[in-house]
Amino acid sequence: MKTVDTLNRPLRDLRISVTDRCNFRCTYCMPREVFGKDFAFLPHKELLTFEEITRLARIFVANGVEKLRLTGGEPTVRKDIEKLITMLASLEDLKDLTLTTNGSTLTKKAQALKEAGLDRITVSLDSLDDEVFKSMNDADFPVQGVLDGIEAASEAGLHPIKINMVVRRGVNDKDILDMAGFFRGTGHILRFIEYMDVGSTNGWRMNDVVPAAEIVNAINEVWPVEPADANYFGEVAERWRYKDGAGEVGVIASVTQAFCRDCTRARLSADGKLYTCLFSNFGYDFRKLLRDGSADEEIAEYLRSVWRIRDDRYSELRSEQTIDLPKVEMSFIGG
Ligand code: SAM
Ligand code: SF4
Ligand code: SF4
């Protein structure tokens, strides 16, 4: 059954935040001044259980979702995450099951994630320079720890591995070429992400954004690239192929070239609220339905009713006026 929203967009992918906690304090996502030791994270009973997540996922898949991505916070710090992956991997009609991680636990967990049924993985890494990376993750975590994690994921067969680098002007923009050079020819796909004004705590300003076009130009001057086609409708990364055959890079230009028109994704927070846009300040409460005895068909009807009225296109409307509107934090609903 295909439901489309007011802009004729189907629901195709669901990002599931399995925890609002994280072992990093990336300055652009969970700044330590806000997410300090007194911060009230969700108590365990507020989190959806694995059974609840799987039940909802089954309903979503029956209503058009083809791709599930586990995220957070840091999804691999949720206890027994492999069990959830096993449960989700058994869903019929699911085409793609993946996870976004900061990579810090992969040397221990990659093999188990693969064996549980994870198809592929995305690892975030913002710099190859230890000093820059540590200042960005604010948890004193070294670059090598993430590179070892990427290696472990590769050995476990979680291909193709995508590497996400959020670029902030004056912070890590000088590392763009280092990163491109390092991952060229490895088979891993590096993607540069424009720094976004998610949440209300990271102090975002337009001047912090390095436009994707500038990134592609810088790479093209050293290693010529040509455009490659999108893999599927709604793919957010613009793909560029190295002309010498050393693979490809992607840019996610969510600020300078908004792609709301093709946005087929929804986000489920760790406590079971559905957000129809990364920049929403309101989530629809599915946990309530899961816990009040509603039947699957009632939950499905609620989902369809939520999707039918969706009209989000925040990035297309973004302006100096919208940046100060209240928004949910990314660590809460997942990137
Ligand atoms: N902890 C995992 C990780 O870091 O990969 C998963 C959750 S994290 C919120 C998902 C992705 O969002 C990461 O690649 C992160 O770099 C990105 N991200 C977080 N805040 C962002 C921002 N303000 N602008 C752009 N990307 C951001
Ligand atoms: Fe944690 Fe990921 Fe946010 Fe960094 S980007 S603080 S690793 S959730
Ligand atoms: Fe989708 Fe909202 Fe991002 Fe636009 S701003 S691409 S609607 S999540």
CSV table of C-alpha atoms and ligand atoms in Angstrom, one decimal:
chain,number,residue,atom,x,y,z
A,1,MET,CA,0.0,0.0,0.0
A,2,LYS,CA,1.5,3.2,-1.1
A,3,THR,CA,0.7,6.4,0.9
A,4,VAL,CA,2.2,9.7,-0.3
A,5,ASP,CA,2.4,13.0,1.5
A,6,THR,CA,1.1,16.4,0.4
A,7,LEU,CA,4.1,16.8,-1.9
A,8,ASN,CA,3.6,13.3,-3.4
A,9,ARG,CA,6.5,11.8,-1.6
A,10,PRO,CA,6.2,8.1,-0.5
A,11,LEU,CA,7.6,6.9,2.8
A,12,ARG,CA,10.6,4.7,2.0
A,13,ASP,CA,13.1,4.9,4.8
A,14,LEU,CA,13.0,4.9,8.5
A,15,ARG,CA,15.8,5.9,10.8
A,16,ILE,CA,15.5,4.4,14.2
A,17,SER,CA,17.2,6.0,17.1
A,18,VAL,CA,17.9,3.3,19.6
A,19,THR,CA,19.4,5.5,22.3
A,20,ASP,CA,19.9,9.2,23.1
A,21,ARG,CA,23.2,8.4,24.8
A,22,CYS,CA,26.7,8.6,23.3
A,23,ASN,CA,30.3,8.0,24.4
A,24,PHE,CA,31.3,11.0,22.3
A,25,ARG,CA,30.5,14.7,22.8
A,26,CYS,CA,30.9,16.0,19.3
A,27,THR,CA,30.8,19.8,19.6
A,28,TYR,CA,28.3,20.2,16.8
A,29,CYS,CA,25.9,17.5,18.1
A,30,MET,CA,26.1,17.0,21.8
A,31,PRO,CA,28.2,19.9,23.2
A,32,ARG,CA,29.5,19.0,26.7
A,33,GLU,CA,28.1,22.3,28.1
A,34,VAL,CA,24.6,21.1,27.4
A,35,PHE,CA,25.1,17.3,27.6
A,36,GLY,CA,27.1,17.3,30.8
A,37,LYS,CA,27.0,14.9,33.7
A,38,ASP,CA,23.8,16.3,35.0
A,39,PHE,CA,21.9,16.0,31.6
A,40,ALA,CA,18.7,13.9,32.0
A,41,PHE,CA,18.9,11.2,29.4
A,42,LEU,CA,15.9,9.0,28.9
A,43,PRO,CA,15.3,6.4,31.6
A,44,HIS,CA,15.3,2.8,30.3
A,45,LYS,CA,11.6,2.3,30.7
A,46,GLU,CA,11.0,5.2,28.3
A,47,LEU,CA,12.9,3.5,25.5
A,48,LEU,CA,11.1,1.3,23.1
A,49,THR,CA,12.0,-2.3,23.7
A,50,PHE,CA,13.4,-4.4,20.9
A,51,GLU,CA,10.0,-6.1,20.6
A,52,GLU,CA,8.3,-2.7,20.3
A,53,ILE,CA,10.8,-1.5,17.7
A,54,THR,CA,10.4,-4.7,15.7
A,55,ARG,CA,6.6,-4.6,15.8
A,56,LEU,CA,6.6,-1.0,14.6
A,57,ALA,CA,9.2,-1.7,11.9
A,58,ARG,CA,7.1,-4.5,10.6
A,59,ILE,CA,4.1,-2.2,10.3
A,60,PHE,CA,6.3,0.5,8.6
A,61,VAL,CA,7.7,-2.0,6.1
A,62,ALA,CA,4.2,-3.2,5.3
A,63,ASN,CA,3.4,0.5,4.5
A,64,GLY,CA,6.2,1.1,2.1
A,65,VAL,CA,9.5,1.3,4.1
A,66,GLU,CA,12.3,-0.5,2.3
A,67,LYS,CA,15.3,0.7,4.3
A,68,LEU,CA,16.0,0.8,8.0
A,69,ARG,CA,18.9,2.6,9.6
A,70,LEU,CA,19.8,2.3,13.2
A,71,THR,CA,21.2,5.4,14.7
A,72,GLY,CA,21.2,7.6,17.8
A,73,GLY,CA,23.0,8.8,19.9
A,74,GLU,CA,25.5,6.1,19.4
A,75,PRO,CA,23.5,2.9,18.5
A,76,THR,CA,26.3,0.5,19.4
A,77,VAL,CA,26.1,1.6,23.1
A,78,ARG,CA,22.6,0.2,23.4
A,79,LYS,CA,23.0,-3.1,25.2
A,80,ASP,CA,22.5,-6.2,23.0
A,81,ILE,CA,22.0,-4.2,19.9
A,82,GLU,CA,22.9,-7.4,17.9
A,83,LYS,CA,19.7,-8.9,19.2
A,84,LEU,CA,17.6,-6.1,17.7
A,85,ILE,CA,19.5,-6.5,14.4
A,86,THR,CA,18.6,-10.2,14.3
A,87,MET,CA,15.0,-9.4,14.9
A,88,LEU,CA,14.9,-6.7,12.2
A,89,ALA,CA,16.8,-8.7,9.7
A,90,SER,CA,14.1,-11.3,9.7
A,91,LEU,CA,11.5,-8.8,8.4
A,92,GLU,CA,10.1,-9.9,5.1
A,93,ASP,CA,10.2,-7.3,2.3
A,94,LEU,CA,13.0,-5.2,4.0
A,95,LYS,CA,15.6,-4.4,1.4
A,96,ASP,CA,18.3,-2.8,3.4
A,97,LEU,CA,19.3,-2.8,7.1
A,98,THR,CA,22.1,-0.5,8.1
A,99,LEU,CA,23.6,1.4,10.9
A,100,THR,CA,25.4,4.7,11.5
A,101,THR,CA,28.1,4.7,14.1
A,102,ASN,CA,31.0,6.8,15.4
A,103,GLY,CA,33.1,3.6,14.9
A,104,SER,CA,34.5,3.5,18.4
A,105,THR,CA,33.1,0.1,19.3
A,106,LEU,CA,33.6,-1.7,15.9
A,107,THR,CA,36.8,-3.5,16.7
A,108,LYS,CA,34.8,-5.4,19.3
A,109,LYS,CA,31.4,-5.5,17.6
A,110,ALA,CA,31.7,-5.5,13.8
A,111,GLN,CA,31.7,-9.3,13.4
A,112,ALA,CA,28.7,-9.7,15.7
A,113,LEU,CA,26.8,-7.0,13.9
A,114,LYS,CA,27.4,-8.7,10.6
A,115,GLU,CA,26.5,-12.2,11.9
A,116,ALA,CA,23.3,-10.7,13.3
A,117,GLY,CA,22.2,-9.7,9.8
A,118,LEU,CA,23.4,-6.1,9.3
A,119,ASP,CA,23.9,-5.5,5.6
A,120,ARG,CA,26.2,-2.5,5.7
A,121,ILE,CA,27.5,0.3,7.9
A,122,THR,CA,28.2,4.0,7.9
A,123,VAL,CA,31.1,5.3,10.0
A,124,SER,CA,31.5,9.0,11.0
A,125,LEU,CA,35.0,10.4,10.9
A,126,ASP,CA,35.6,14.1,10.7
A,127,SER,CA,39.4,14.3,10.4
A,128,LEU,CA,42.6,12.2,10.1
A,129,ASP,CA,44.4,14.8,12.3
A,130,ASP,CA,44.3,13.6,15.9
A,131,GLU,CA,44.2,17.0,17.4
A,132,VAL,CA,41.4,18.2,15.2
A,133,PHE,CA,39.4,14.9,15.7
A,134,LYS,CA,39.8,14.9,19.4
A,135,SER,CA,38.7,18.5,19.7
A,136,MET,CA,35.6,17.7,17.6
A,137,ASN,CA,34.6,14.5,19.5
A,138,ASP,CA,35.5,16.0,22.8
A,139,ALA,CA,36.0,12.6,24.3
A,140,ASP,CA,39.8,12.3,23.6
A,141,PHE,CA,39.1,9.5,21.1
A,142,PRO,CA,42.0,9.0,18.7
A,143,VAL,CA,41.6,8.7,14.9
A,144,GLN,CA,43.3,5.4,14.9
A,145,GLY,CA,40.6,3.9,17.0
A,146,VAL,CA,38.0,4.7,14.3
A,147,LEU,CA,40.3,3.5,11.5
A,148,ASP,CA,40.7,0.2,13.3
A,149,GLY,CA,36.9,0.1,13.5
A,150,ILE,CA,36.6,0.7,9.8
A,151,GLU,CA,39.1,-2.1,9.1
A,152,ALA,CA,37.2,-4.5,11.4
A,153,ALA,CA,33.9,-3.6,9.6
A,154,SER,CA,35.6,-4.3,6.3
A,155,GLU,CA,37.0,-7.6,7.4
A,156,ALA,CA,33.5,-8.6,8.7
A,157,GLY,CA,32.1,-7.9,5.2
A,158,LEU,CA,29.9,-4.9,6.0
A,159,HIS,CA,30.3,-3.5,2.5
A,160,PRO,CA,30.2,-1.0,1.0
A,161,ILE,CA,31.3,1.1,4.0
A,162,LYS,CA,30.4,4.8,3.9
A,163,ILE,CA,32.4,7.3,5.8
A,164,ASN,CA,30.6,10.5,6.8
A,165,MET,CA,32.6,13.7,7.4
A,166,VAL,CA,30.8,16.8,8.6
A,167,VAL,CA,32.7,19.8,7.4
A,168,ARG,CA,32.9,22.9,9.5
A,169,ARG,CA,34.5,26.0,8.2
A,170,GLY,CA,37.7,26.9,10.1
A,171,VAL,CA,37.5,23.6,12.1
A,172,ASN,CA,38.2,20.7,9.7
A,173,ASP,CA,37.9,22.1,6.2
A,174,LYS,CA,41.6,21.9,5.8
A,175,ASP,CA,41.3,18.1,6.2
A,176,ILE,CA,39.1,17.6,3.1
A,177,LEU,CA,41.9,16.6,0.7
A,178,ASP,CA,43.7,14.4,3.3
A,179,MET,CA,40.5,12.5,3.8
A,180,ALA,CA,39.8,12.2,0.1
A,181,GLY,CA,43.3,11.0,-0.6
A,182,PHE,CA,43.2,8.5,2.2
A,183,PHE,CA,39.9,6.8,1.2
A,184,ARG,CA,40.5,7.0,-2.6
A,185,GLY,CA,41.0,3.5,-3.9
A,186,THR,CA,39.9,1.7,-0.7
A,187,GLY,CA,36.5,0.8,-1.9
A,188,HIS,CA,35.0,2.8,1.0
A,189,ILE,CA,32.8,5.8,0.0
A,190,LEU,CA,33.7,9.0,1.7
A,191,ARG,CA,30.8,11.5,1.9
A,192,PHE,CA,31.2,15.1,2.9
A,193,ILE,CA,28.2,16.5,4.8
A,194,GLU,CA,27.4,20.2,5.0
A,195,TYR,CA,27.2,21.3,8.6
A,196,MET,CA,23.5,21.7,9.4
A,197,ASP,CA,21.5,23.8,11.9
A,198,VAL,CA,19.9,20.8,13.6
A,199,GLY,CA,18.8,21.3,17.2
A,200,SER,CA,19.2,24.4,19.2
A,201,THR,CA,22.5,23.8,21.0
A,202,ASN,CA,25.2,23.9,18.4
A,203,GLY,CA,25.3,27.6,17.7
A,204,TRP,CA,25.1,27.1,13.9
A,205,ARG,CA,25.7,30.0,11.6
A,206,MET,CA,25.7,30.0,7.8
A,207,ASN,CA,29.3,31.1,7.8
A,208,ASP,CA,30.2,27.7,9.3
A,209,VAL,CA,29.0,25.9,6.3
A,210,VAL,CA,31.4,24.9,3.5
A,211,PRO,CA,29.3,24.5,0.4
A,212,ALA,CA,29.4,21.1,-1.3
A,213,ALA,CA,30.3,22.8,-4.6
A,214,GLU,CA,33.5,24.2,-3.0
A,215,ILE,CA,34.4,20.8,-1.7
A,216,VAL,CA,33.9,19.1,-5.1
A,217,ASN,CA,36.0,21.8,-6.8
A,218,ALA,CA,38.8,21.4,-4.3
A,219,ILE,CA,38.9,17.6,-4.9
A,220,ASN,CA,38.5,18.0,-8.7
A,221,GLU,CA,41.6,20.2,-8.9
A,222,VAL,CA,43.8,17.4,-7.5
A,223,TRP,CA,41.9,14.3,-8.6
A,224,PRO,CA,39.5,15.0,-11.5
A,225,VAL,CA,35.9,13.8,-10.9
A,226,GLU,CA,32.8,13.5,-13.0
A,227,PRO,CA,29.2,13.2,-11.8
A,228,ALA,CA,27.7,9.7,-11.3
A,229,ASP,CA,24.0,9.0,-11.3
A,230,ALA,CA,22.0,8.7,-8.1
A,231,ASN,CA,21.5,5.1,-7.1
A,232,TYR,CA,17.8,5.4,-6.3
A,233,PHE,CA,15.1,8.0,-6.1
A,234,GLY,CA,15.5,10.0,-2.9
A,235,GLU,CA,19.3,9.3,-2.6
A,236,VAL,CA,20.5,12.4,-0.7
A,237,ALA,CA,24.2,12.2,-1.6
A,238,GLU,CA,25.3,13.7,-4.9
A,239,ARG,CA,27.9,11.2,-6.3
A,240,TRP,CA,31.1,12.0,-8.0
A,241,ARG,CA,33.4,9.4,-9.6
A,242,TYR,CA,37.1,9.7,-9.8
A,243,LYS,CA,38.1,9.8,-13.5
A,244,ASP,CA,41.1,7.6,-12.8
A,245,GLY,CA,38.9,4.8,-11.5
A,246,ALA,CA,39.8,5.2,-7.8
A,247,GLY,CA,36.1,5.0,-6.7
A,248,GLU,CA,33.8,7.7,-5.8
A,249,VAL,CA,33.0,10.4,-3.2
A,250,GLY,CA,29.7,11.9,-2.2
A,251,VAL,CA,28.5,15.3,-1.0
A,252,ILE,CA,25.4,15.9,1.0
A,253,ALA,CA,24.4,19.4,0.3
A,254,SER,CA,21.5,19.7,2.7
A,255,VAL,CA,22.1,23.4,3.2
A,256,THR,CA,23.1,24.8,-0.2
A,257,GLN,CA,21.1,22.4,-2.4
A,258,ALA,CA,18.1,21.3,-0.4
A,259,PHE,CA,16.6,17.9,-1.5
A,260,CYS,CA,13.3,18.1,0.4
A,261,ARG,CA,11.5,17.4,-2.9
A,262,ASP,CA,12.7,13.8,-2.8
A,263,CYS,CA,12.7,13.3,1.0
A,264,THR,CA,11.2,9.9,1.7
A,265,ARG,CA,12.4,9.5,5.3
A,266,ALA,CA,11.0,9.5,8.7
A,267,ARG,CA,12.7,9.3,12.1
A,268,LEU,CA,11.7,7.4,15.2
A,269,SER,CA,13.1,8.7,18.4
A,270,ALA,CA,14.3,6.3,21.1
A,271,ASP,CA,11.1,6.9,23.1
A,272,GLY,CA,8.9,6.1,20.1
A,273,LYS,CA,8.0,9.5,18.6
A,274,LEU,CA,7.9,9.8,14.9
A,275,TYR,CA,9.4,12.9,13.3
A,276,THR,CA,8.6,13.5,9.7
A,277,CYS,CA,11.5,16.0,9.2
A,278,LEU,CA,15.0,16.3,10.8
A,279,PHE,CA,14.0,19.8,11.7
A,280,SER,CA,10.6,19.1,13.3
A,281,ASN,CA,9.8,20.3,16.7
A,282,PHE,CA,6.9,17.8,17.1
A,283,GLY,CA,6.9,14.0,17.2
A,284,TYR,CA,3.9,11.7,16.8
A,285,ASP,CA,3.6,9.4,19.8
A,286,PHE,CA,3.7,5.8,18.6
A,287,ARG,CA,4.8,4.4,21.9
A,288,LYS,CA,1.5,5.3,23.4
A,289,LEU,CA,-0.3,3.1,20.8
A,290,LEU,CA,2.2,0.3,21.3
A,291,ARG,CA,1.5,0.3,25.0
A,292,ASP,CA,-2.3,0.9,25.0
A,293,GLY,CA,-3.3,-2.3,23.3
A,294,SER,CA,-3.9,-0.8,19.8
A,295,ALA,CA,-4.0,-3.4,17.1
A,296,ASP,CA,-1.4,-3.4,14.3
A,297,GLU,CA,-4.0,-2.1,11.8
A,298,GLU,CA,-4.8,0.8,14.0
A,299,ILE,CA,-1.2,1.8,14.3
A,300,ALA,CA,-0.8,1.4,10.5
A,301,GLU,CA,-3.8,3.7,10.0
A,302,TYR,CA,-2.3,6.3,12.3
A,303,LEU,CA,1.0,6.1,10.4
A,304,ARG,CA,-0.8,6.6,7.1
A,305,SER,CA,-2.8,9.6,8.5
A,306,VAL,CA,0.5,11.2,9.7
A,307,TRP,CA,2.2,10.7,6.4
A,308,ARG,CA,-0.7,11.9,4.3
A,309,ILE,CA,-0.6,15.4,6.0
A,310,ARG,CA,3.2,15.7,5.9
A,311,ASP,CA,4.3,19.0,4.2
A,312,ASP,CA,7.8,19.4,5.6
A,313,ARG,CA,10.5,21.1,3.5
A,314,TYR,CA,12.5,22.9,6.1
A,315,SER,CA,15.8,23.0,4.1
A,316,GLU,CA,14.1,24.6,1.1
A,317,LEU,CA,12.7,27.2,3.4
A,318,ARG,CA,15.8,27.7,5.5
A,319,SER,CA,16.7,31.3,6.1
A,320,GLU,CA,18.1,33.5,8.8
A,321,GLN,CA,14.5,33.6,10.2
A,322,THR,CA,14.2,29.8,10.6
A,323,ILE,CA,17.5,29.0,12.3
A,324,ASP,CA,16.3,30.2,15.7
A,325,LEU,CA,13.1,28.2,15.7
A,326,PRO,CA,12.9,25.4,18.3
A,327,LYS,CA,14.0,22.1,16.9
A,328,VAL,CA,14.6,18.6,18.3
A,329,GLU,CA,18.2,17.6,18.9
A,330,MET,CA,19.9,15.3,16.4
A,331,SER,CA,21.2,13.0,19.1
A,332,PHE,CA,17.6,12.4,20.1
A,333,ILE,CA,16.1,11.6,16.7
A,334,GLY,CA,19.2,10.3,14.9
A,335,GLY,CA,21.1,11.7,12.0
B,1,SAM,N1,26.7,8.4,16.7
B,1,SAM,C1,26.5,8.0,15.4
B,1,SAM,C2,27.5,8.7,14.5
B,1,SAM,O1,28.1,9.8,14.9
B,1,SAM,O2,27.7,8.3,13.4
B,1,SAM,C3,25.1,8.1,14.8
B,1,SAM,C4,24.3,9.3,15.2
B,1,SAM,S1,24.9,10.9,14.5
B,1,SAM,C5,23.8,12.0,15.1
B,1,SAM,C6,24.6,10.7,12.8
B,1,SAM,C7,25.4,11.6,11.8
B,1,SAM,O3,24.9,12.9,12.0
B,1,SAM,C8,26.9,11.6,12.0
B,1,SAM,O4,27.5,11.3,10.8
B,1,SAM,C9,27.1,13.0,12.4
B,1,SAM,O5,28.4,13.4,12.0
B,1,SAM,C10,26.0,13.7,11.8
B,1,SAM,N2,25.7,15.0,12.4
B,1,SAM,C11,25.5,15.3,13.7
B,1,SAM,N3,25.3,16.6,13.9
B,1,SAM,C12,25.3,17.2,12.6
B,1,SAM,C13,25.1,18.5,12.1
B,1,SAM,N4,24.9,19.6,12.9
B,1,SAM,N5,25.3,18.7,10.8
B,1,SAM,C14,25.5,17.7,10.0
B,1,SAM,N6,25.7,16.4,10.4
B,1,SAM,C15,25.6,16.2,11.7
B,2,SF4,FE1,27.6,11.0,19.4
B,2,SF4,FE2,27.3,10.7,16.8
B,2,SF4,FE3,26.4,13.0,18.0
B,2,SF4,FE4,29.0,12.6,17.8
B,2,SF4,S1,27.6,12.8,16.1
B,2,SF4,S2,28.0,13.2,19.6
B,2,SF4,S3,29.2,10.4,17.9
B,2,SF4,S4,25.7,10.9,18.3
B,3,SF4,FE1,13.6,15.9,4.5
B,3,SF4,FE2,13.2,17.8,6.3
B,3,SF4,FE3,15.7,17.4,5.5
B,3,SF4,FE4,13.9,18.5,3.8
B,3,SF4,S1,14.6,19.4,5.7
B,3,SF4,S2,15.3,16.9,3.3
B,3,SF4,S3,12.0,17.4,4.5
B,3,SF4,S4,14.4,16.0,6.6
